[in-house]
PDB file of C-alpha atoms and ligand atoms in Angstrom:
ATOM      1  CA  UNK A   2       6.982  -4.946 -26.161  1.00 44.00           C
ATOM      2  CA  UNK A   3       4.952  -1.946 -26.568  1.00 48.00           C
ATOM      3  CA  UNK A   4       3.654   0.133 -23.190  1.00 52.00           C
ATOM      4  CA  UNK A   5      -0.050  -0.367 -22.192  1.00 50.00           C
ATOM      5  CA  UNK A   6      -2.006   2.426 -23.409  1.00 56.00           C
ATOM      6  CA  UNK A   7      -3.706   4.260 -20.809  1.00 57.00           C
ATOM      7  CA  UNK A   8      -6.830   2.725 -20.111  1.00 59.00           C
ATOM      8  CA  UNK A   9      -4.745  -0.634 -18.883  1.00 92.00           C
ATOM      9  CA  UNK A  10      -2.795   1.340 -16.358  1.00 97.00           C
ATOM     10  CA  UNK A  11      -4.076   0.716 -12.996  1.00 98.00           C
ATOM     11  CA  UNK A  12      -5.397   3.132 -11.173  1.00 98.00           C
ATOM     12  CA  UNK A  13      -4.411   1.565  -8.081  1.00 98.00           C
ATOM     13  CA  UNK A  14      -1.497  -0.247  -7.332  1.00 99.00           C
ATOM     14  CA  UNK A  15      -0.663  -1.620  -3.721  1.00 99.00           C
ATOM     15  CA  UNK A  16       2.628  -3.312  -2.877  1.00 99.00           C
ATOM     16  CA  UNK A  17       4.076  -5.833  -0.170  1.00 99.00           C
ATOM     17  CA  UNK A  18       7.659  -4.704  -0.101  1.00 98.00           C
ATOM     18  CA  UNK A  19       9.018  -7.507   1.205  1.00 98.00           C
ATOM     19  CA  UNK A  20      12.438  -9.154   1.075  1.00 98.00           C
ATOM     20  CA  UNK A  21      14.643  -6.291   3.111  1.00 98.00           C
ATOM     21  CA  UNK A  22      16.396  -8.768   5.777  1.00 98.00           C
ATOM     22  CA  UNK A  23      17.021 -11.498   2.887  1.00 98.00           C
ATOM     23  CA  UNK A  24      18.631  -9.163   0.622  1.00 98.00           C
ATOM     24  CA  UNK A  25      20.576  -8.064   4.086  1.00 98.00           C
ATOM     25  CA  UNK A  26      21.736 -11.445   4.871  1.00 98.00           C
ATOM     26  CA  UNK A  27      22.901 -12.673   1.534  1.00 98.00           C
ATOM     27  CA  UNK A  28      25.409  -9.635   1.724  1.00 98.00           C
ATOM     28  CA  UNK A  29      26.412 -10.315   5.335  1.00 98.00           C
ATOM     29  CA  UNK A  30      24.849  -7.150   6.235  1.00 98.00           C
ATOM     30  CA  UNK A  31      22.831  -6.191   9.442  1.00 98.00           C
ATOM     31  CA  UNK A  32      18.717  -6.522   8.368  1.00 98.00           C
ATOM     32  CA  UNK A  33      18.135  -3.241   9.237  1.00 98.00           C
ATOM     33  CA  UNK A  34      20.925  -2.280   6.147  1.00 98.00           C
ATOM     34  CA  UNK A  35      18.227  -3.707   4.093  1.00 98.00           C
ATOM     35  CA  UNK A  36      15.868  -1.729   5.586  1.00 98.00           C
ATOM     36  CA  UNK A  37      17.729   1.063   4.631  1.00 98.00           C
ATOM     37  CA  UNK A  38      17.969   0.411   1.309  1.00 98.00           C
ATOM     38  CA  UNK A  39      14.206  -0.168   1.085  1.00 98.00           C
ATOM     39  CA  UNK A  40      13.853   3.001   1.721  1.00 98.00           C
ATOM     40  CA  UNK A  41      16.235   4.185  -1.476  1.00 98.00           C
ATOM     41  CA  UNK A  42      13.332   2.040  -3.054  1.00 98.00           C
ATOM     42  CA  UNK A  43      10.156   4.146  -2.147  1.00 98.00           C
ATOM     43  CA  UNK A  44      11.782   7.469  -3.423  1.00 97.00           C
ATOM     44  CA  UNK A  45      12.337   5.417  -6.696  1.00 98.00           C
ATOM     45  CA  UNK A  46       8.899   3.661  -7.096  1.00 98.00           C
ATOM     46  CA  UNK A  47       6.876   6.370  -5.884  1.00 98.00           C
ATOM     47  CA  UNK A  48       8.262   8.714  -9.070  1.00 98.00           C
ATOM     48  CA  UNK A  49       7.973   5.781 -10.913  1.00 98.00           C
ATOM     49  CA  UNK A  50       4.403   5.325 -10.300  1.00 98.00           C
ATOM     50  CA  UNK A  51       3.891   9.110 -11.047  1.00 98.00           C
ATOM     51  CA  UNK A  52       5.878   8.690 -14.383  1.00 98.00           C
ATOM     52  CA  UNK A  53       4.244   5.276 -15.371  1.00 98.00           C
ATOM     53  CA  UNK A  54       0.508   7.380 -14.655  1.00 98.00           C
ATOM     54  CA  UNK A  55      -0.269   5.462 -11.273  1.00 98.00           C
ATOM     55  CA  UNK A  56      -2.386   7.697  -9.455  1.00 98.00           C
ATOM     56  CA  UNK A  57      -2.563   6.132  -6.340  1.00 98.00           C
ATOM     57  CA  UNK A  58      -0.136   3.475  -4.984  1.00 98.00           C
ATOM     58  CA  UNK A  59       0.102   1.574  -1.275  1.00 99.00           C
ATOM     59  CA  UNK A  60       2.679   0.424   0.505  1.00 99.00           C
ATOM     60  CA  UNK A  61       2.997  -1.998   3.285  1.00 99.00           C
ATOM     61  CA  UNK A  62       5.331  -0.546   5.590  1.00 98.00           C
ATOM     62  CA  UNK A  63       4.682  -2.060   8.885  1.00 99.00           C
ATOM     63  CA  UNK A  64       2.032  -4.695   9.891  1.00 99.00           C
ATOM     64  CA  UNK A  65       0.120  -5.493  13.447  1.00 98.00           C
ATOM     65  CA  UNK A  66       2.549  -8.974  13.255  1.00 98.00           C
ATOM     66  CA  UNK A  67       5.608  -7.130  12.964  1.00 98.00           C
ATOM     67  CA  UNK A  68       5.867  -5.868  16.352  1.00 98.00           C
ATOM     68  CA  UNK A  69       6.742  -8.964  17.135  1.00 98.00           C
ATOM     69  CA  UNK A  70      10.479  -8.601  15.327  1.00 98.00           C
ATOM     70  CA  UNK A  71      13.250  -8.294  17.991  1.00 98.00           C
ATOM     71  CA  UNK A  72      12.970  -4.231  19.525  1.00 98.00           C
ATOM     72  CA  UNK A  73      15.698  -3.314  17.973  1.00 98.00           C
ATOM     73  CA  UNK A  74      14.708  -3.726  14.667  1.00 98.00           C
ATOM     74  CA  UNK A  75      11.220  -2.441  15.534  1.00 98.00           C
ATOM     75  CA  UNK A  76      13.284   0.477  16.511  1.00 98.00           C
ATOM     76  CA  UNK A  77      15.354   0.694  13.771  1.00 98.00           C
ATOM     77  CA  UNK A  78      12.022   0.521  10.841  1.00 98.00           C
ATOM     78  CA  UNK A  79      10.657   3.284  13.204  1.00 98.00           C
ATOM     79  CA  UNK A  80      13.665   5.367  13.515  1.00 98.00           C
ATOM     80  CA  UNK A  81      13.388   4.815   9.520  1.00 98.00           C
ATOM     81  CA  UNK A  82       9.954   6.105   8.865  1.00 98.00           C
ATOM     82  CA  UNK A  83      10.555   9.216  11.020  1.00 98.00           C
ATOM     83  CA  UNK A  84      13.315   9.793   8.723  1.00 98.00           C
ATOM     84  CA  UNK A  85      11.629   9.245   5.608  1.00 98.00           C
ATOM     85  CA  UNK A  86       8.846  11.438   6.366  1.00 98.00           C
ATOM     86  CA  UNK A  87      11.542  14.583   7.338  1.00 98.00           C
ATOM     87  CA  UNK A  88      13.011  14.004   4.078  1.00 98.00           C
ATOM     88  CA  UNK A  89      10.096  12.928   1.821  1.00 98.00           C
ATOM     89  CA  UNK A  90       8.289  16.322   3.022  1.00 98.00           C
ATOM     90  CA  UNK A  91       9.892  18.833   0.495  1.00 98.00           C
ATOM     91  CA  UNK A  92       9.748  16.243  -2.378  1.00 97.00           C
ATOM     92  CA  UNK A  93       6.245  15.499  -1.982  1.00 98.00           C
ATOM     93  CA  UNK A  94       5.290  18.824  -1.802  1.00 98.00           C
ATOM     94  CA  UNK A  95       6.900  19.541  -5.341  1.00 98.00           C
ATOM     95  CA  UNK A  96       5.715  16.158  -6.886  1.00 98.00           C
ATOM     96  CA  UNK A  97       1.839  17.372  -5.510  1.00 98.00           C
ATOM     97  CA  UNK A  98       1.927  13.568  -3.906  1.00 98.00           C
ATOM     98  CA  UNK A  99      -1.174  13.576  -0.978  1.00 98.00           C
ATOM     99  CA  UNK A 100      -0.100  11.258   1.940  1.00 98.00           C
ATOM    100  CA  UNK A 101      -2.397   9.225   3.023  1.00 98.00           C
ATOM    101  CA  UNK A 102      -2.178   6.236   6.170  1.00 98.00           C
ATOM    102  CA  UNK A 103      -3.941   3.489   7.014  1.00 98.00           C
ATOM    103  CA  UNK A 104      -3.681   1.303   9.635  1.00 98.00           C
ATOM    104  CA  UNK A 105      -3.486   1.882  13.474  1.00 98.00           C
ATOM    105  CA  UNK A 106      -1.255   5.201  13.167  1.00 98.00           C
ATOM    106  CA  UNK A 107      -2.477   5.890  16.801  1.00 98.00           C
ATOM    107  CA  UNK A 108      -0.145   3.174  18.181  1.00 98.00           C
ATOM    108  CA  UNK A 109       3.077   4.170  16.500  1.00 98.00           C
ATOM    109  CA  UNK A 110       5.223   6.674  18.442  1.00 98.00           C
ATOM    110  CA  UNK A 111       4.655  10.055  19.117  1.00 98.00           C
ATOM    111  CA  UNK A 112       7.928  11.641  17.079  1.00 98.00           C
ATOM    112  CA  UNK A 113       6.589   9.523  13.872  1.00 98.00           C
ATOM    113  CA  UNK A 114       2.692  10.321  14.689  1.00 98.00           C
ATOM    114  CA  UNK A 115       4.158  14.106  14.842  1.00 98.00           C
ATOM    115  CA  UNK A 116       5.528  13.645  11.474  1.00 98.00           C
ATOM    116  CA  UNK A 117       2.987  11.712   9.898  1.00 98.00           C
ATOM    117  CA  UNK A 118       0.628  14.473  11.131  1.00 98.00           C
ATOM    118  CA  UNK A 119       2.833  17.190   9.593  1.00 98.00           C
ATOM    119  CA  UNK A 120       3.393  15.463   5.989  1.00 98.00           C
ATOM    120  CA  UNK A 121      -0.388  14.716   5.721  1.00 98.00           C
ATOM    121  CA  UNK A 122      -1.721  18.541   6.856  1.00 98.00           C
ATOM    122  CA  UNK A 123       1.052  19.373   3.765  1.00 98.00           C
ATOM    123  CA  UNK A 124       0.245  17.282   1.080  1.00 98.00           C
ATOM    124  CA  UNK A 125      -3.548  16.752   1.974  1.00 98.00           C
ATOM    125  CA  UNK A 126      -5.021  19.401  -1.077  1.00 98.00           C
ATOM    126  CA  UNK A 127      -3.658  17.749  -3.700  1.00 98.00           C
ATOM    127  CA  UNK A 128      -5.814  15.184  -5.594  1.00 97.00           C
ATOM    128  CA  UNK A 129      -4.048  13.943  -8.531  1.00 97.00           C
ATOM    129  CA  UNK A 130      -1.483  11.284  -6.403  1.00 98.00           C
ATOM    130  CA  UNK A 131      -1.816   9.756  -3.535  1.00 98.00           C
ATOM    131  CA  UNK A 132       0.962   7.276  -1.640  1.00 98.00           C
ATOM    132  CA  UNK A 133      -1.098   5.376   1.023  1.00 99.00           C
ATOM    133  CA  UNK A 134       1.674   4.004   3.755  1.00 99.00           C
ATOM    134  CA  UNK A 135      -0.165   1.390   5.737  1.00 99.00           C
ATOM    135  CA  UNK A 136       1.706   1.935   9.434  1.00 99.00           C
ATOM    136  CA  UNK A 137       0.503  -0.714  12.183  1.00 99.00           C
ATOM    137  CA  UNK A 138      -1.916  -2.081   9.579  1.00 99.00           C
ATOM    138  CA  UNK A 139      -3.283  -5.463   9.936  1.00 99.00           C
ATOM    139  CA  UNK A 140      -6.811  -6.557   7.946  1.00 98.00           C
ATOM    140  CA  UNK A 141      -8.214  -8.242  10.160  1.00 98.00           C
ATOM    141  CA  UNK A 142      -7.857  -5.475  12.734  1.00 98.00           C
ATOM    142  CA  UNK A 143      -9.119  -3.261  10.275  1.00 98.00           C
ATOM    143  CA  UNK A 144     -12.265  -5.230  10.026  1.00 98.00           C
ATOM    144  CA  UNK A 145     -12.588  -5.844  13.670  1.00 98.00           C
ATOM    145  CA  UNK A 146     -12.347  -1.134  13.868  1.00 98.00           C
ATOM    146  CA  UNK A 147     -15.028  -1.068  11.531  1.00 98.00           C
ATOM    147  CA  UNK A 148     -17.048  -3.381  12.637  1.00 98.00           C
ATOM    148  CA  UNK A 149     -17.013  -1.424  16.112  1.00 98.00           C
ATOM    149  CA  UNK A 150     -17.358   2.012  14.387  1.00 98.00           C
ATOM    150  CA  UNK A 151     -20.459   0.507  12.222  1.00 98.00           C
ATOM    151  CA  UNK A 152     -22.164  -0.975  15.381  1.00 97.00           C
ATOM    152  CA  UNK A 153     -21.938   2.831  17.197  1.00 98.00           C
ATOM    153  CA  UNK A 154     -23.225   4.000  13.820  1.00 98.00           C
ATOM    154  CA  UNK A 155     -25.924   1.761  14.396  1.00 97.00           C
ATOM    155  CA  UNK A 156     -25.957   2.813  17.949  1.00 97.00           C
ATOM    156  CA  UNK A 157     -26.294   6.775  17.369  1.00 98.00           C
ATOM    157  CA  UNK A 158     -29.364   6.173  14.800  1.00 97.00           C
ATOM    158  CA  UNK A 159     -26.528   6.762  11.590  1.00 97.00           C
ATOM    159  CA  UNK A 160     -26.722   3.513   9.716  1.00 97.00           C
ATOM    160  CA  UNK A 161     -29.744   1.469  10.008  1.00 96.00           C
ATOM    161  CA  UNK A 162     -29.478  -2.637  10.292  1.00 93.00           C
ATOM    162  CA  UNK A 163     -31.959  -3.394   7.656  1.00 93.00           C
ATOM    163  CA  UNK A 164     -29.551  -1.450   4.961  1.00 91.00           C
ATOM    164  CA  UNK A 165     -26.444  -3.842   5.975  1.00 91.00           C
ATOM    165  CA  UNK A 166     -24.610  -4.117   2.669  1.00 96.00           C
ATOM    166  CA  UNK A 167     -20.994  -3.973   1.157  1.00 97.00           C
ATOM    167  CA  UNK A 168     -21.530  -0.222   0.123  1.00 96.00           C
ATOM    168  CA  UNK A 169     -22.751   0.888   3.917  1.00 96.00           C
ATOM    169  CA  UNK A 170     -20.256  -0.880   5.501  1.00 97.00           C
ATOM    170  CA  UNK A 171     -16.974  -0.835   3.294  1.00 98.00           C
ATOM    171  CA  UNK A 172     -17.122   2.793   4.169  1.00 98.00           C
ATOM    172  CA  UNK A 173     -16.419   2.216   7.634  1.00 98.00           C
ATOM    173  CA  UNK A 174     -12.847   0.398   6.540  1.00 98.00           C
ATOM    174  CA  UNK A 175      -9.695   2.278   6.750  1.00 98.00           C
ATOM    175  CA  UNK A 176      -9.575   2.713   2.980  1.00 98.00           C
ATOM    176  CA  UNK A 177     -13.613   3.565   2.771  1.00 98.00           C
ATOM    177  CA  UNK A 178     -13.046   6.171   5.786  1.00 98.00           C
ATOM    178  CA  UNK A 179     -10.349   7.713   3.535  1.00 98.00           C
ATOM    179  CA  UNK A 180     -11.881   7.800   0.081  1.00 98.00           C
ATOM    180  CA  UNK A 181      -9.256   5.098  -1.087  1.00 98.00           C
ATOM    181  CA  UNK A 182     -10.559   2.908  -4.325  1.00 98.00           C
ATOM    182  CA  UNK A 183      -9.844  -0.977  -4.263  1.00 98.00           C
ATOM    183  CA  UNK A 184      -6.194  -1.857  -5.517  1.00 98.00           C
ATOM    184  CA  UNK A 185      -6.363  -2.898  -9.331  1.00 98.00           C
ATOM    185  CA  UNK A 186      -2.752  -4.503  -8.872  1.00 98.00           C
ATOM    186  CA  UNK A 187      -1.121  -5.975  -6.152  1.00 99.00           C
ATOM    187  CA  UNK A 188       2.381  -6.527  -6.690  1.00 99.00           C
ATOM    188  CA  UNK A 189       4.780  -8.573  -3.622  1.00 99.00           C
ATOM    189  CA  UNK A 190       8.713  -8.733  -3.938  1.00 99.00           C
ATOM    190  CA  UNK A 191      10.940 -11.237  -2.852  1.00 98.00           C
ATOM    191  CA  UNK A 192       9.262 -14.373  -3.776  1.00 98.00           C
ATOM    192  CA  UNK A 193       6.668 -15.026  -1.059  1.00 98.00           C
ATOM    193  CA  UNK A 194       3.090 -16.271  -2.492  1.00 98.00           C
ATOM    194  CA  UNK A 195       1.114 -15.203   0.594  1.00 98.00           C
ATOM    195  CA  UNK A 196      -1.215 -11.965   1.507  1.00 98.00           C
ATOM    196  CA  UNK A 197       0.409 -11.474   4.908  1.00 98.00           C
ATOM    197  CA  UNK A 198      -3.124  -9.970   6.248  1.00 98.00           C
ATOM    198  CA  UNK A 199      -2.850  -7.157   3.740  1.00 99.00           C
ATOM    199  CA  UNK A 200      -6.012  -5.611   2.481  1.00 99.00           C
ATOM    200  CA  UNK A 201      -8.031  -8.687   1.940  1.00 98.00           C
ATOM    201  CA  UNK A 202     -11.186  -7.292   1.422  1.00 98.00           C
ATOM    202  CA  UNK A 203     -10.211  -4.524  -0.939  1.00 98.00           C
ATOM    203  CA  UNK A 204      -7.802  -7.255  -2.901  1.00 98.00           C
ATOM    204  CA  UNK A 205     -11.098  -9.036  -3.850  1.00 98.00           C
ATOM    205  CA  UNK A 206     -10.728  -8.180  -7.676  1.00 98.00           C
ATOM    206  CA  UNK A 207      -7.231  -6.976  -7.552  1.00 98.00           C
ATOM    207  CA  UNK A 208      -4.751  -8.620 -10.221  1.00 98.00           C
ATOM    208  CA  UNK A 209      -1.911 -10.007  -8.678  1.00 98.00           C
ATOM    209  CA  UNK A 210       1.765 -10.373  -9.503  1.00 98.00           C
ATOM    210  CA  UNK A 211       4.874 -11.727  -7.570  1.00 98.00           C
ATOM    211  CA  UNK A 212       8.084 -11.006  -8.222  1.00 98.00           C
ATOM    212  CA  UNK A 213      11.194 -12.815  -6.869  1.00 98.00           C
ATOM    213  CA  UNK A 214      13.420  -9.784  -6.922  1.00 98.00           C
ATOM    214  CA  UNK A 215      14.065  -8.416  -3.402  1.00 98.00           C
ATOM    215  CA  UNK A 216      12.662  -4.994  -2.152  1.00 99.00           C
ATOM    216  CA  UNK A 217      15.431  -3.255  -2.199  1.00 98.00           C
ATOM    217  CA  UNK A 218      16.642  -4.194  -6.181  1.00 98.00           C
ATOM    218  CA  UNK A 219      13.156  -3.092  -7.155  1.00 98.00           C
ATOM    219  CA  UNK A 220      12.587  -0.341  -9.450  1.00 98.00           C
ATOM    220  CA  UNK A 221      11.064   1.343 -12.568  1.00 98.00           C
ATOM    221  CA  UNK A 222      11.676  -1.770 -14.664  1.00 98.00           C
ATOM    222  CA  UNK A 223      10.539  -4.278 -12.276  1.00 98.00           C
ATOM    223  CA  UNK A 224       7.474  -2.208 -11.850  1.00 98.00           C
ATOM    224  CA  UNK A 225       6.801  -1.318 -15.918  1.00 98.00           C
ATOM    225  CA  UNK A 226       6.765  -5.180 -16.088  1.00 98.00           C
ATOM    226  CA  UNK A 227       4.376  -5.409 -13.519  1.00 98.00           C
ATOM    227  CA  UNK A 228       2.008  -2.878 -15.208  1.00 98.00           C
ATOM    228  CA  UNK A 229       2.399  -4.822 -18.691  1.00 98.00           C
ATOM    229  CA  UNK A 230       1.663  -7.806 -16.753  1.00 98.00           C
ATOM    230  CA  UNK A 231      -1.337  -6.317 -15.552  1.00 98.00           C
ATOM    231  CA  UNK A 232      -2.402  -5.079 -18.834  1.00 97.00           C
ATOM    232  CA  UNK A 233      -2.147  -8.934 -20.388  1.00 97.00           C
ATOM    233  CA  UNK A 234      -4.631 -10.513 -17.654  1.00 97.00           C
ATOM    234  CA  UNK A 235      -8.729 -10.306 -18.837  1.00 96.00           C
ATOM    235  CA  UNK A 236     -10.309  -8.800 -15.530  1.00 96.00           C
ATOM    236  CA  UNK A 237     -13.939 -10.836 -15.642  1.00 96.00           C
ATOM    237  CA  UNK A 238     -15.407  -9.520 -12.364  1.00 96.00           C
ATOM    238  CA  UNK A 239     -17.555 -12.821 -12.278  1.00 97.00           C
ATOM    239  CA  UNK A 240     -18.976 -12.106 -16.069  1.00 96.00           C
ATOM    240  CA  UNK A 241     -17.885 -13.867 -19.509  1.00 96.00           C
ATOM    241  CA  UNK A 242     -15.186 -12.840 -21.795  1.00 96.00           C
ATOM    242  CA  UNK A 243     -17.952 -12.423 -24.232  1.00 95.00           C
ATOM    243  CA  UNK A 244     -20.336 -10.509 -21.894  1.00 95.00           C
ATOM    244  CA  UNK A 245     -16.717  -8.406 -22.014  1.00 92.00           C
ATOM    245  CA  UNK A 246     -16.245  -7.846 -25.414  1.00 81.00           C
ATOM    246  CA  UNK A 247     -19.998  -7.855 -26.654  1.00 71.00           C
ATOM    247  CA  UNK A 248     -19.249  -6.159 -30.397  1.00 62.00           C
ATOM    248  CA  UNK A 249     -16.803  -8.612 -30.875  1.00 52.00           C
ATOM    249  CA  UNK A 250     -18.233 -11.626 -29.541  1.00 46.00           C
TER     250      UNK A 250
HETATM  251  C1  IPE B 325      10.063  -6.175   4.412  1.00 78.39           C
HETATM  252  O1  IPE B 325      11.241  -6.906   4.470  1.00 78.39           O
HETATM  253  C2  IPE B 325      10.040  -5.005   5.347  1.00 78.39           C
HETATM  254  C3  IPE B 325       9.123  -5.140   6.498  1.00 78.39           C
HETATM  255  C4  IPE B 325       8.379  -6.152   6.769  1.00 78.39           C
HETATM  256  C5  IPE B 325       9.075  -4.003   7.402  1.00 78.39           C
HETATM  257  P1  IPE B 325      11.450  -8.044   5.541  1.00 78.39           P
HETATM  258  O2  IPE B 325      12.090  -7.438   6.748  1.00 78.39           O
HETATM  259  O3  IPE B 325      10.209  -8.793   5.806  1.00 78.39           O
HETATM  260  O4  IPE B 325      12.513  -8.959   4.808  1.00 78.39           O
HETATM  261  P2  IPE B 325      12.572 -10.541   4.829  1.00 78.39           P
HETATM  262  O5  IPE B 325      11.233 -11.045   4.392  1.00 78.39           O
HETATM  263  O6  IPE B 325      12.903 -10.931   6.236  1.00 78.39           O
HETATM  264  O7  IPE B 325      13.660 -10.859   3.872  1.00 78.39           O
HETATM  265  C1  IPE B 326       4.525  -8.311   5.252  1.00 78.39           C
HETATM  266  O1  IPE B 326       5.787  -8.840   5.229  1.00 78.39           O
HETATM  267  C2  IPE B 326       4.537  -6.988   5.997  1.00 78.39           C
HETATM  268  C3  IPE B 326       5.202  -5.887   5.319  1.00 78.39           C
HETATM  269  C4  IPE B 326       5.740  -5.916   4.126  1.00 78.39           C
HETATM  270  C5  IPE B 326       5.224  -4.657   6.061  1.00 78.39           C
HETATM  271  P1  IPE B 326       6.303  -9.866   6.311  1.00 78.39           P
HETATM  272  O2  IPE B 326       7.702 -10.189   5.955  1.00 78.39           O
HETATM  273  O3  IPE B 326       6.067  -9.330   7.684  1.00 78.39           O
HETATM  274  O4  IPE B 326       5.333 -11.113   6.087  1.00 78.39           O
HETATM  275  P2  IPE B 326       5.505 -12.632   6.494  1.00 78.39           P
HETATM  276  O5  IPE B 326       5.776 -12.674   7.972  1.00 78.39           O
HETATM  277  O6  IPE B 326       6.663 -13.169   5.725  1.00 78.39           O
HETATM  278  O7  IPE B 326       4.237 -13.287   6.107  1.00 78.39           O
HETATM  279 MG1   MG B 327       9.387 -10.485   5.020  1.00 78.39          MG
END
C-alpha cells in the first residue's frame, strides 16, 4: 500500500503506551523489565515520528492514578524518566526535538523536576518538533487547574464572564497554556479500548486507533500503519461528506 501523501499525516499524534507489565509477565520478567524496554521504545518512535513527518507527538508517561502502583515500581518508572532525560538530552539537541510537559510536573521529584527543567531550557528554541511527555497528568485534574486559573483570571479583571467560551478557556488547559494543537491521532498499545483520563477534551475530534501489540514491541511499522490508518478514516467534524468534498459532490 502506498504512503499517505503529506496532507494526511497528522500533525499531532498522542499515544497511551500501555502494555509494559503484560509484556513483563508473559516473559517471567520483573514489570519494571518492561518498563525498561518501553523506554528502548520512545528513542524508536520519537525518530520515527520525525522520519514519518509527525511534528508533534505525546506520550503518556505517568498518570495522577498511577501513584497508586506498589512504591517500588513508582520508584522504578521515576528512577526511569530521570534516566531518560540524562540520556535523551544530547539526542534531542541534534534531532532539534523541543520538550514539552504537561501534567502536574510540580509533584514529581526534585532530581527528575531538575532534569525536566534542564532538557526543556535546551530544547525550548526549536519549533519544528515537539515530544510532549505528560508526567503526573490526569484530565480531569487538568480541568479542575484551569478551571481555578480561569476563575483568578476572572478575579484579577483578565478574562471577563460574559466572554466564557471554548477559545477563552481552552487556553487555560495544560496544552492551551503551552501552545499545544489538539491530537489528530490517538494511538493506545496493548489492547485496552479505554481513554484512561487522557486528554479528553483535546481528543474531541482526534481519530483513534488501538493496537494489540504491547508497548514495548512497538515501532516504526506499527506506527506507519497507524498513520495509513489514519489517512483511510473521512474526518467530518460534524459536517457531510459532501459539504467535504463540494467539487465532487
Ligand atoms: C504502561 O504499561 C506504562 C505505564 C502506565 C507507566 P503498564 O505498566 O500499564 O503495563 P500493563 O498495562 O500493566 O501491562
Ligand atoms: C494509562 O495506562 C497511563 C499511562 C500509559 C501512563 P494504565 O495502564 O495506567 O491505564 P489503566 O489503569 O489500565 O486504565
Ligand atoms: Mg496498563
Amino acid at each position: 500500500m502506498s504512503s499517505p501523501s503529506p496532507g494526511q499525516i497528522p500533525q499531532h499524534v498522542a499515544i497511551i503506551m500501555d502494555g509494559n507489565g503484560r509484556w513483563a509477565k508473559q516473559r517471567g520478567l520483573p514489570r519494571l523489565e518492561g518498563h525498561r524496554r518501553g523506554v528502548e521504545t520512545v528513542r524508536t518512535v520519537v525518530d520515527a515520528a520525525r522520519e514519518i513527518g509527525i511534528r508533534t507527538i505525546t506520550l503518556y508517561a505517568f498518570s495522577v492514578e498511577n501513584w497508586k502502583r506498589p512504591p517500588e515500581e513508582v520508584s522504578g518508572l521515576m528512577g526511569l524518566l530521570d534516566y531518560f532525560l540524562k540520556r535523551e538530552l544530547n539526542n534531542l539537541i541534534k534531532n532539534r526535538v523541543r520538550l514539552l510537559t504537561i501534567g502536574r510536573t510540580e509533584e514529581l521529584p526534585e532530581n527528575v523536576q531538575r532534569e525536566l527543567n534542564r532538557v526543556k531550557e535546551a530544547t525550548k528554541d526549536f519549533t519544528e518538533w515537539t515530544l510532549v511527555l505528560a508526567l503526573n497528568y490526569g484530565s480531569r485534574t487538568e480541568v479542575a487547574d484551569a478551571a481555578r486559573d480561569y476563575a483568578a483570571a476572572v478575579q484579577a479583571g483578565h478574562e471577563q464572564l460574559t466572554d466564557a467560551s471554548w477559545d477563552s478557556f481552552s487556553r487555560y488547559l495544560y496544552t492551551g497554556a503551552a501552545g499545544i494543537p489538539d491530537p489528530d491521532l490517538l494511538i493506545r498499545t496493548s489492547g485496552e479500548l479505554r481513554i484512561s483520563n487522557f486528554l479528553m477534551l483535546q481528543l474531541a475530534y482526534a481519530e483513534m486507533v488501538f493496537t494489540p501489540v504491547a508497548w514495548p514491541e512497538f515501532g516504526k511499522a506499527e506506527l506507519q500503519a497507524a498513520v495509513d490508518e489514519f489517512a483511510r478514516r473521512e474526518r467530518r467534524f460534524g459536517q457531510t461528506t459532501e459539504q467535504l468534498k463540494p467539487a465532487r459532490a
